[in-house]
Short mmCIF file of C-alpha atoms in Angstrom, two decimals:
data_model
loop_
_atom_site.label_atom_id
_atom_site.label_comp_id
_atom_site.label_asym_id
_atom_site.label_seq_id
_atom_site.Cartn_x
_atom_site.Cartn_y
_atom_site.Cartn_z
CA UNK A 1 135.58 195.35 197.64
CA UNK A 2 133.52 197.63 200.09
CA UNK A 3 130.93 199.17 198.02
CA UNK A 4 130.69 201.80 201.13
CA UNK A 5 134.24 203.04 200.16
CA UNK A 6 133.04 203.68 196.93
CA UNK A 7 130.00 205.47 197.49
CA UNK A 8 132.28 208.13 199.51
CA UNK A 9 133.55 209.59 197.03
CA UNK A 10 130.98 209.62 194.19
CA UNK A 11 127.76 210.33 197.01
CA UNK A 12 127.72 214.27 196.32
CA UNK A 13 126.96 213.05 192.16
CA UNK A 14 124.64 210.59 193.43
CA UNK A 15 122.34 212.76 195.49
CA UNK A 16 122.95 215.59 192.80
CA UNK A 17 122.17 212.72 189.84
CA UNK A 18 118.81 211.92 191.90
CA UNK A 19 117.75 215.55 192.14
CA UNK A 20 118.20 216.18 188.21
CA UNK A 21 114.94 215.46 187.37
CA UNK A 22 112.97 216.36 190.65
CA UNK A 23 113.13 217.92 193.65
CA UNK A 24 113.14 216.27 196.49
CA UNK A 25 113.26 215.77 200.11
CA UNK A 26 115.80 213.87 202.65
CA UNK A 27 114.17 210.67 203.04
CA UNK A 28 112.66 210.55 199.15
CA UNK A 29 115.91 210.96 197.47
CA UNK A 30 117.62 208.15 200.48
CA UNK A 31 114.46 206.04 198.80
CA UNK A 32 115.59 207.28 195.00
CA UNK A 33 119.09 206.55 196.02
CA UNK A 34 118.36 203.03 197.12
CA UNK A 35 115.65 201.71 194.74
CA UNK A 36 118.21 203.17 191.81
CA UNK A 37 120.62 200.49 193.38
CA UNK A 38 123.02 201.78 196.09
CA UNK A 39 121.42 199.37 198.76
CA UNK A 40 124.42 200.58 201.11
CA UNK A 41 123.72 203.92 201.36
CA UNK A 42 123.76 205.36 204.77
CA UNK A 43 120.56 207.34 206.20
CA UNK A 44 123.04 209.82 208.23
CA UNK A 45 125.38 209.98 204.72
CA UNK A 46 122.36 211.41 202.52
CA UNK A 47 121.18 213.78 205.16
CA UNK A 48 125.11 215.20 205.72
CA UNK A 49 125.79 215.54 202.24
CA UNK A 50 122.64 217.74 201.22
CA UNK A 51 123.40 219.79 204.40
CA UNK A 52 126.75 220.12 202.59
CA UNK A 53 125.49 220.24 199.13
CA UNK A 54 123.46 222.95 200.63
CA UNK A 55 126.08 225.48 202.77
CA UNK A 56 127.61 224.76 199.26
CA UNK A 57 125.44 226.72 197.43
CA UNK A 58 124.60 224.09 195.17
CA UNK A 59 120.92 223.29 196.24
CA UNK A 60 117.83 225.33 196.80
CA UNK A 61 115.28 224.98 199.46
CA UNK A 62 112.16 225.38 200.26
CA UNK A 63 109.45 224.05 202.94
CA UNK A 64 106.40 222.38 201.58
CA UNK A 65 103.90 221.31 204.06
CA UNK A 66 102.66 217.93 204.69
CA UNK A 67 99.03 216.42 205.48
CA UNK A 68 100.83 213.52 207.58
CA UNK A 69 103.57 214.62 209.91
CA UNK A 70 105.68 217.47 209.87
CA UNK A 71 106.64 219.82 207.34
CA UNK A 72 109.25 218.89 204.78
CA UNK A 73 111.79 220.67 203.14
CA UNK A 74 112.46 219.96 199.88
CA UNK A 75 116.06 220.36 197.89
CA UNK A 76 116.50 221.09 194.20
CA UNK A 77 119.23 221.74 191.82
CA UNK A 78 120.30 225.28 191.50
CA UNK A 79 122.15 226.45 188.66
CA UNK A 80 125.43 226.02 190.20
CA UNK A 81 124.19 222.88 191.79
CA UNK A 82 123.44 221.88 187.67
CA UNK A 83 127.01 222.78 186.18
CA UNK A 84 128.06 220.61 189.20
CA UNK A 85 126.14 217.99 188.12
CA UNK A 86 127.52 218.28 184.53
CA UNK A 87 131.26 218.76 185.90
CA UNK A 88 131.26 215.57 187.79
CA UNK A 89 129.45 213.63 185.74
CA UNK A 90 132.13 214.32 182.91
CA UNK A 91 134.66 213.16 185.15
CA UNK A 92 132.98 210.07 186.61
CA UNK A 93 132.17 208.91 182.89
CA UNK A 94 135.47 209.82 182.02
CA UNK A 95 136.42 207.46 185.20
CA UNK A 96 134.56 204.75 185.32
CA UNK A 97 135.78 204.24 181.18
CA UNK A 98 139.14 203.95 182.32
CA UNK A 99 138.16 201.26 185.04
CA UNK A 100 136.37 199.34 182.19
CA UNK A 101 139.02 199.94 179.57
CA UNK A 102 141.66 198.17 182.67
CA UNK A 103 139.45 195.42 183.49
CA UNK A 104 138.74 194.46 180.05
CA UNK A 105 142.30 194.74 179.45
CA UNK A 106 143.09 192.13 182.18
CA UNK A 107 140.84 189.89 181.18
CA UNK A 108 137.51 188.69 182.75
CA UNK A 109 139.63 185.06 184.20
CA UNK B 1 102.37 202.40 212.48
CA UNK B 2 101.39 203.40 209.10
CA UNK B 3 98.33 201.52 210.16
CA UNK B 4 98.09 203.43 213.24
CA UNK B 5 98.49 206.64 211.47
CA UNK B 6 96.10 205.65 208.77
CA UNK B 7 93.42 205.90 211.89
CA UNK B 8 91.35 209.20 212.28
CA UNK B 9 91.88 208.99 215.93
CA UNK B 10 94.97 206.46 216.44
CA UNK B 11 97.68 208.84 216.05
CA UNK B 12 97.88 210.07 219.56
CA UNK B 13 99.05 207.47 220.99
CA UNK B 14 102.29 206.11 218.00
CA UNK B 15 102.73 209.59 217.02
CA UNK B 16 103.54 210.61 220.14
CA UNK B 17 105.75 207.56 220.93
CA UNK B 18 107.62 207.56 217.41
CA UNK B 19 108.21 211.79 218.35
CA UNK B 20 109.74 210.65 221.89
CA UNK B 21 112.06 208.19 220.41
CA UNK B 22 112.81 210.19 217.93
CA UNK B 23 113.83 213.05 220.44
CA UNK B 24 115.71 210.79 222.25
CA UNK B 25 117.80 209.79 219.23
CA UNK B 26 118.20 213.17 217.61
CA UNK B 27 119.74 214.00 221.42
CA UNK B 28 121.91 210.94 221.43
CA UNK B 29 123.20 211.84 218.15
CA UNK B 30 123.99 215.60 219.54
CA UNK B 31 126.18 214.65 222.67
CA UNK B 32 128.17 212.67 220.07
CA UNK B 33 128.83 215.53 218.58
CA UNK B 34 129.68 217.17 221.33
CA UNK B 35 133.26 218.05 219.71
CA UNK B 36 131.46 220.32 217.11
CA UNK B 37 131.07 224.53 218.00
CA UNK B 38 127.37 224.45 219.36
CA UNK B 39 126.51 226.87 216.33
CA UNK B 40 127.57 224.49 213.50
CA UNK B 41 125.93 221.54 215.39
CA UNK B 42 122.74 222.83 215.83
CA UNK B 43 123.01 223.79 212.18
CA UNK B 44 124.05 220.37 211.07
CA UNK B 45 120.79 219.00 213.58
CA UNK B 46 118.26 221.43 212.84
CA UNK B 47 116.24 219.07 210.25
CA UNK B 48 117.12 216.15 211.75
CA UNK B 49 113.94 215.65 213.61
CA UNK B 50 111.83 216.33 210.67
CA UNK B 51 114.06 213.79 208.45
CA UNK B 52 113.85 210.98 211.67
CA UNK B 53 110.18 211.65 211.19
CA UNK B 54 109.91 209.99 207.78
CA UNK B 55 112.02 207.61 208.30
CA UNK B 56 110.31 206.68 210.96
CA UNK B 57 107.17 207.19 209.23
CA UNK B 58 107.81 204.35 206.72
CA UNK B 59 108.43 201.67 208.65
CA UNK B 60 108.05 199.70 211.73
CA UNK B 61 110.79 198.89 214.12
CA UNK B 62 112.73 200.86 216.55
CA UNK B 63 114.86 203.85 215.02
CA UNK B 64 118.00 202.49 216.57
CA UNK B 65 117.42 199.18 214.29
CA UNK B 66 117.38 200.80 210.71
CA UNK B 67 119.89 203.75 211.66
CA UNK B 68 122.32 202.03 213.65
CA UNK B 69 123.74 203.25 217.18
CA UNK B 70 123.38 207.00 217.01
CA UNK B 71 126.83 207.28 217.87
CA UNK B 72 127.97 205.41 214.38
CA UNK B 73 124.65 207.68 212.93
CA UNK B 74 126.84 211.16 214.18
CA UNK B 75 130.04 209.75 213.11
CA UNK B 76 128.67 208.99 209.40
CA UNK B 77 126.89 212.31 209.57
CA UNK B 78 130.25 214.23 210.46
CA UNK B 79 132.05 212.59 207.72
CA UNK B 80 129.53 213.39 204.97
CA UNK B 81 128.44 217.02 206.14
CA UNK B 82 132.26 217.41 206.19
CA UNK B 83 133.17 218.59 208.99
CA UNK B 84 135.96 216.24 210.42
CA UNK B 85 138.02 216.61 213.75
CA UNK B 86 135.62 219.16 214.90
CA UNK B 87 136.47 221.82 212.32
CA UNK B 88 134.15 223.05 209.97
CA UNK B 89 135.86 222.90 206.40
CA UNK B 90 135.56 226.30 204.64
CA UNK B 91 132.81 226.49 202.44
CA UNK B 92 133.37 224.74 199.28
CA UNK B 93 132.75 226.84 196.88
CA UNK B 94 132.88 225.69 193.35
CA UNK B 95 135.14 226.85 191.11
CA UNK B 96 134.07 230.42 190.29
CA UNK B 97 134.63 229.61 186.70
CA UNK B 98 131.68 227.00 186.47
CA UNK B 99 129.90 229.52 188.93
CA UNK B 100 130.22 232.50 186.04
CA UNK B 101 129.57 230.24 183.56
CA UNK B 102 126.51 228.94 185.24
CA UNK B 103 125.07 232.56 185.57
CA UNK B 104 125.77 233.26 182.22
CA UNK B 105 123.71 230.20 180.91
CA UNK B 106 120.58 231.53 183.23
CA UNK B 107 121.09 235.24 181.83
CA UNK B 108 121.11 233.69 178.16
CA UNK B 109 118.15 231.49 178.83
CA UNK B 110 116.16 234.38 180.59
CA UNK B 111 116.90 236.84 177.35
CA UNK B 112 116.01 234.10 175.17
CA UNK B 113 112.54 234.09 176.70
CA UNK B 114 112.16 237.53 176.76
CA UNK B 115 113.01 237.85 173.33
CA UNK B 116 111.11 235.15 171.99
CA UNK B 117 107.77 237.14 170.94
CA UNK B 118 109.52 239.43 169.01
CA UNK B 119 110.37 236.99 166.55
CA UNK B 120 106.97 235.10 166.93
CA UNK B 121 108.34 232.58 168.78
CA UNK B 122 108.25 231.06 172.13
CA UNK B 123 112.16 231.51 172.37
CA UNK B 124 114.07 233.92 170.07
CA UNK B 125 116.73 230.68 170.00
CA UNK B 126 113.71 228.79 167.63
CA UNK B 127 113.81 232.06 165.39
CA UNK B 128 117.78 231.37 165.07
CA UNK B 129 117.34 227.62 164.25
CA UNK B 130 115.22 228.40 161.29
CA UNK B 131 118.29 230.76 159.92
CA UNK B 132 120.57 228.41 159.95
CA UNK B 133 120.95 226.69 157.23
CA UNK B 134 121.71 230.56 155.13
CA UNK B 135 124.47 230.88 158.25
CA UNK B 136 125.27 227.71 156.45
CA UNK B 137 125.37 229.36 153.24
CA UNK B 138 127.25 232.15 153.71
CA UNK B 139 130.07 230.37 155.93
CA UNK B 140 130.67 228.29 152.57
CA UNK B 141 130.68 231.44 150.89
CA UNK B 142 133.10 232.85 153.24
CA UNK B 143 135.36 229.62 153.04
CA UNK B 144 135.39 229.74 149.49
CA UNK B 145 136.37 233.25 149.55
CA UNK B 146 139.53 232.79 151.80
CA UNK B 147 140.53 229.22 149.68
CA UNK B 148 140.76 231.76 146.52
CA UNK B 149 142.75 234.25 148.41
CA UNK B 150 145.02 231.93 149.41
CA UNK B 151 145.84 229.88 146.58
CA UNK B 152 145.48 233.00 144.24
CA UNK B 153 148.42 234.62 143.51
CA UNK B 154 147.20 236.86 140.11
CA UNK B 155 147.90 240.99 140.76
CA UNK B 156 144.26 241.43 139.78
CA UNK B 157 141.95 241.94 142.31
CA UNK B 158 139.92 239.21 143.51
CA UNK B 159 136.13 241.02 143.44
CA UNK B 160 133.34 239.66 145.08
CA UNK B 161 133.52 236.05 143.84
CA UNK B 162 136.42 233.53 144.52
CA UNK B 163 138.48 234.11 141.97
CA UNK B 164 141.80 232.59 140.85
CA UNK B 165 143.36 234.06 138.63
CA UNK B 166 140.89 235.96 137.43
CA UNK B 167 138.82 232.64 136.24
CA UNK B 168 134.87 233.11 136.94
CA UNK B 169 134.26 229.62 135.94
CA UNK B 170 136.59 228.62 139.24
CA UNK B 171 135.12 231.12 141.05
CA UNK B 172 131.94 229.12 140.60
CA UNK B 173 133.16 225.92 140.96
CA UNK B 174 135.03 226.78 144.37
CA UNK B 175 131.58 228.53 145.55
CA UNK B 176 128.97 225.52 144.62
CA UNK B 177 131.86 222.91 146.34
CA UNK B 178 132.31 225.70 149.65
CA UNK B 179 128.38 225.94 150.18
CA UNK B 180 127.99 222.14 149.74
CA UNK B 181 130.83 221.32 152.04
CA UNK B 182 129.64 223.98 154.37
CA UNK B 183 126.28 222.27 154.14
CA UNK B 184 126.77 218.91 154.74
CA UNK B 185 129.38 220.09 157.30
CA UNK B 186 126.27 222.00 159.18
CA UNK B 187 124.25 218.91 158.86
CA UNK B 188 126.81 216.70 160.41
CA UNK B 189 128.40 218.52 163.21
CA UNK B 190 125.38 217.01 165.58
CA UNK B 191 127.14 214.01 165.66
CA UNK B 192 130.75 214.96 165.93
CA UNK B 193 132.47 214.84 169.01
CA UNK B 194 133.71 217.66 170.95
CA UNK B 195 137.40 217.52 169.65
CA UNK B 196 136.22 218.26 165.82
CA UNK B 197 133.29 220.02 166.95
CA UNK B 198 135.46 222.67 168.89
CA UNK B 199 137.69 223.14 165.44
CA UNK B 200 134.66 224.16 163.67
CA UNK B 201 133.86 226.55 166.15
CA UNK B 202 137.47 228.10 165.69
CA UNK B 203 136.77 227.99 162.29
CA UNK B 204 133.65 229.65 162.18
CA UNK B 205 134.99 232.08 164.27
CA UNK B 206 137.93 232.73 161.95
CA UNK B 207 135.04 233.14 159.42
CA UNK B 208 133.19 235.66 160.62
CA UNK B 209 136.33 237.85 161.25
CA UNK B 210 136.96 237.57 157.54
CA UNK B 211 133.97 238.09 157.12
CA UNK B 212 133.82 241.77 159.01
CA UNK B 213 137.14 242.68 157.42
CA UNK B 214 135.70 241.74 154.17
CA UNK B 215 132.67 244.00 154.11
CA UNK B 216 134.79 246.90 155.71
CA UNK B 217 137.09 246.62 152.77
CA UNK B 218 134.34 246.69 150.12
CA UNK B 219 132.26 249.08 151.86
CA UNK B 220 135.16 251.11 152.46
CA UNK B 221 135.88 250.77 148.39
CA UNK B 222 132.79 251.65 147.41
CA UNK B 223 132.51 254.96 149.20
CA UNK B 224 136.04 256.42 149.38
CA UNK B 225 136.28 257.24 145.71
CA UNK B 226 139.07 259.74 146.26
CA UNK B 227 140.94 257.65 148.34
CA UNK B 228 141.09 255.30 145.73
CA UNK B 229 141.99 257.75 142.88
CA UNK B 230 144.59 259.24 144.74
CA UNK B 231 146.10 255.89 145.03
CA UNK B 232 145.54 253.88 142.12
CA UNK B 233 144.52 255.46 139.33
CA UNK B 234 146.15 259.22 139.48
CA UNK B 235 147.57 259.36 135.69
CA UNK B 236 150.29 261.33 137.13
CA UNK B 237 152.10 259.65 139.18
CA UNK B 238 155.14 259.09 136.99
CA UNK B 239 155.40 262.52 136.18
CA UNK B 240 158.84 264.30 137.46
CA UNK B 241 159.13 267.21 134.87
CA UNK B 242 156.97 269.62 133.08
CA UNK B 243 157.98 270.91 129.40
CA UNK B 244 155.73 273.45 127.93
CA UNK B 245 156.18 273.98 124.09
CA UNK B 246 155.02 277.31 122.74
CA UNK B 247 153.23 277.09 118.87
CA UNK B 248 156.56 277.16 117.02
CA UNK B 249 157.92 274.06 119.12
CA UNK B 250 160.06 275.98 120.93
CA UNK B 251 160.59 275.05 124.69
CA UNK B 252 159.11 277.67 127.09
CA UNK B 253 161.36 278.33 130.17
CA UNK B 254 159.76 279.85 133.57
CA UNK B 255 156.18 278.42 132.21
CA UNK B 256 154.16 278.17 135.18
CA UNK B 257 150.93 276.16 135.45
CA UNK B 258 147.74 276.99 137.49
CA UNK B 259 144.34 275.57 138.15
CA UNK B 260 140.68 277.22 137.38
CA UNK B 261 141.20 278.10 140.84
CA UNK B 262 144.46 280.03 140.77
CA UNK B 263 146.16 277.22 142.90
CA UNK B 264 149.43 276.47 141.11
CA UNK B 265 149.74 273.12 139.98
CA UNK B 266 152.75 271.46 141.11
CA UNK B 267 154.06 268.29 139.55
CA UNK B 268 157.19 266.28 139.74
CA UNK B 269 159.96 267.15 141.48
CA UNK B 270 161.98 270.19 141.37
CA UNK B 271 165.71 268.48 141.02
CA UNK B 272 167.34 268.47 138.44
CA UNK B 273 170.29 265.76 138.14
CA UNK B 274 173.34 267.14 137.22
CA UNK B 275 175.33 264.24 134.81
CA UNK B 276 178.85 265.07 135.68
CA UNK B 277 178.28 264.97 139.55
CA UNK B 278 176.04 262.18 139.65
CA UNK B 279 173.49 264.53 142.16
CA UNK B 280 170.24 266.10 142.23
CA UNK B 281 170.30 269.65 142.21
CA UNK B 282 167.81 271.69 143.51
CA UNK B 283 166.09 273.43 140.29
CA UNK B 284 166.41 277.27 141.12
CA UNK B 285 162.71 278.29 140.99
CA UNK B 286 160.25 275.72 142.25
CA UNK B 287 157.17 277.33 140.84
CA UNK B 288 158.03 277.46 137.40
CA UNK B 289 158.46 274.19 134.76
CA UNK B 290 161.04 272.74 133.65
CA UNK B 291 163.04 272.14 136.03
CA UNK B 292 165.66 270.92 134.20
CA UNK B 293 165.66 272.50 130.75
CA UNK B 294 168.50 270.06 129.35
CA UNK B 295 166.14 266.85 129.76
CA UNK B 296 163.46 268.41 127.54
CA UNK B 297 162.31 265.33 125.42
CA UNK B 298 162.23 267.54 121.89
CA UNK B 299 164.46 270.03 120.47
CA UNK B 300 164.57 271.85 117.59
CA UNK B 301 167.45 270.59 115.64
CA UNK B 302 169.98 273.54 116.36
CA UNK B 303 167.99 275.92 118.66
CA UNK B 304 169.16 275.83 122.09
CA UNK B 305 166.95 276.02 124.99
CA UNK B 306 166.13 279.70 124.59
CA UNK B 307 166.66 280.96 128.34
CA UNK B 308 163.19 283.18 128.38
CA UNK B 309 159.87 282.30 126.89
CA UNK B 310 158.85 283.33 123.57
CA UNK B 311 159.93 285.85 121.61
CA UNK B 312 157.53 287.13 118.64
CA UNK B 313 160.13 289.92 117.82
CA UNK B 314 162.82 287.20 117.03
CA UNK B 315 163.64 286.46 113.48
CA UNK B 316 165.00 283.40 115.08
CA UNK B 317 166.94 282.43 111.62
CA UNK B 318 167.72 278.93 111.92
CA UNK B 319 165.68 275.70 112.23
CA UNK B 320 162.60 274.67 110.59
CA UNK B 321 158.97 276.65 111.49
CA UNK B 322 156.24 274.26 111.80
CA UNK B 323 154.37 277.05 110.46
CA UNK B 324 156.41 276.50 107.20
CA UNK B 325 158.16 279.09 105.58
CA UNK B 326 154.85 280.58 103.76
CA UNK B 327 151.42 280.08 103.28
CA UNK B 328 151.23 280.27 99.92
CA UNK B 329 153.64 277.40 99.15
CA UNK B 330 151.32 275.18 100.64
CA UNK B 331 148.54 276.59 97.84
#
């Protein structure tokens, strides 16, 4: 199976899962993302979805300004962007049980 | 070119080749876009640069290695940002419910800060915790009291105490077992799930109503005392006819009764049943007792009902005096 399928639909609760504990900015949390385990996770993807996350009214911004390079903007969780978090996370739990309950049930071969 | 960059004076020259490429890739990326409205493009863009930046920052290579064709880059960017075939979706909003509850949470929080020092505490919520366990007391209290008023099915009234049938000793047996249940109850609904846990909400908040009603009943007992005379304890309740008996034991007829006030005093009801016809009749004066003169409860032997009141000038020959026929015989 295409792990890239997968990480469609459960992206939004990744990047909102990686900005629970932190704020961050676009190329940190593509770094949290990956060294948490979702090798496969697309540059473009991570940027798109915080612009979405964003328009959404889920995340706060702000601009924080760097010694090397440009500026960055940093995202955080809002409090919308939090019961999100909480929402989704019930259901993906919820989720990924079932798949577990069904594989177990099958067997392992 | 983190080496590079690491150099006082060496970032001239890959700075200002990483910023060209990176131009040229954020501008590859926009003509594949070109199906987007300019406005939500250059929206969708408007970090880009910076973002290419540390990407580009972090590694070596050419941009076009580690991101792909920027042509696959726009198309993966579309389908995350969500904007497909062109279109911008509508703004997805979450579901306002989550939204008001959300708000609600920060309002809490912020009030629970604010509130905090006036309890000595850093949150007024820490002030709450300590009064728990006598919320935990009183709910068993509470419990106790609507076990009793279910299972007791005595007239008598209940008091203060969970009574059945009247029994202090279960009354304190059903308390000590409420406030231990209630206790251990308090002390293990951290680890219940949120099926039972949401049934002892319910049932706290079921408490608590009882609870209200409870104290408006006893407070409303303790300082209505006419109310509760006039209901419950008014000695003359039963009372449908008066018969007034003058010092001979004769009945008085047309006696009429007043109060230290002059208010007449009106008791029973003025009907009088008439045997034969099986119906009240109204009695003809409603001010003055009895009503119905053939009901009187004691007679003398052979005097009828005398039809005025008392006559001192009236041998009255027959039927016993009380006051005996004369003094001295009693000598």
């Amino acid at each position: 199976m295409d792990t890239t399928q997968l990480l469609k639909g459960v992206l939004d609760l990744a990047v909102l899962a990686a900005l629970r504990d932190q704020d961050g900015y676009g190329y940190d949390i593509l770094r949290r993302l990956r060294t948490a385990g979702l090798e496969d996770v697309g540059d473009a993807s991570v940027y798109g979805t915080l612009r979405r996350l964003f328009n959404s009214g889920l995340l706060t911004t702000y601009v924080v300004p760097s010694d090397e390079g440009p500026h960055r903007k940093y995202y955080g969780l809002n409090a919308v962007g939090r019961a999100e978090l909480d929402r989704s996370g019930k259901v993906w739990r919820g989720f990924a049980s079932t798949m577990d309950d069904l594989l177990g049930e099958r067997g392992t071969a | 070119m983190n080496v590079d960059q690491s150099h006082e004076d060496g970032f001239a020259v890959p700075r200002q080749e990483s910023a060209e490429e990176i131009t040229a890739y954020v501008e590859a990326v926009r003509a594949a876009l070109s199906g987007l409205p300019e406005a939500t493009r250059d929206e969708l863009l408007e970090d880009l640069p910076e973002h290419l930046a540390e990407v580009a920052a972090d590694d070596v290579g050419p941009l076009a290695d580690r991101l792909g064709p920027p042509a696959v880059y726009a198309a993966e960017l579309l389908a995350s940002a969500g904007f497909v075939g062109g279109f911008p979706d509508p703004p997805a909003r979450t579901d306002r419910i989550a939204e008001a509850r959300a708000a609600i949470a920060d309002w809490l929080r912020e009030i629970d800060a604010r509130t905090g020092p006036l309890f000595g505490a850093a949150r007024a919520s820490e002030f709450l915790l300590l009064l728990r366990p006598a919320w935990w007391v009183l709910r068993g209290y509470l419990a106790a009291m609507v076990v009793a008023w279910v299972l007791d099915s005595s007239a008598q009234p209940m008091g203060v105490l969970p009574r059945i049938g009247g029994s202090d000793v279960v009354a304190l047996v059903l308390l000590a077992g409420g406030i231990l249940a209630s206790i251990w109850l308090g002390r293990r609904s951290r680890q219940t799930t949120n099926g039972p846990r949401y049934a002892l909400w319910a049932g706290n908040a079921v408490l608590v109503l009882v609870a209200l009603a409870g104290f408006n009943h006893v407070d409303g007992r303790s300082r209505d005392v006419f109310y509760d005379d006039a209901n419950y304890t008014d000695p003359y309740g039963h009372v449908r006819d008066v018969f007034v008996y003058d010092e001979q034991g004769r009945l008085i007829q047309g006696a009429r009764l007043f109060d230290q006030d002059g208010q007449p005093i009106r008791l029973g009801s003025p009907y009088c049943l008439d045997e034969a016809a099986q119906t009240d009749i109204p009695a003809a004066d409603e001010s003055a007792y009895p009503y119905c003169a053939q009901n009187a409860p004691f007679r003398m032997p052979d005097a009828a009902p005398t039809p005025s009141g008392p006559r001192p000038s009236d041998p009255t020959p027959s039927g016993p005096r009380p006051s005996g026929p004369s003094p001295s015989a009693g000598r």
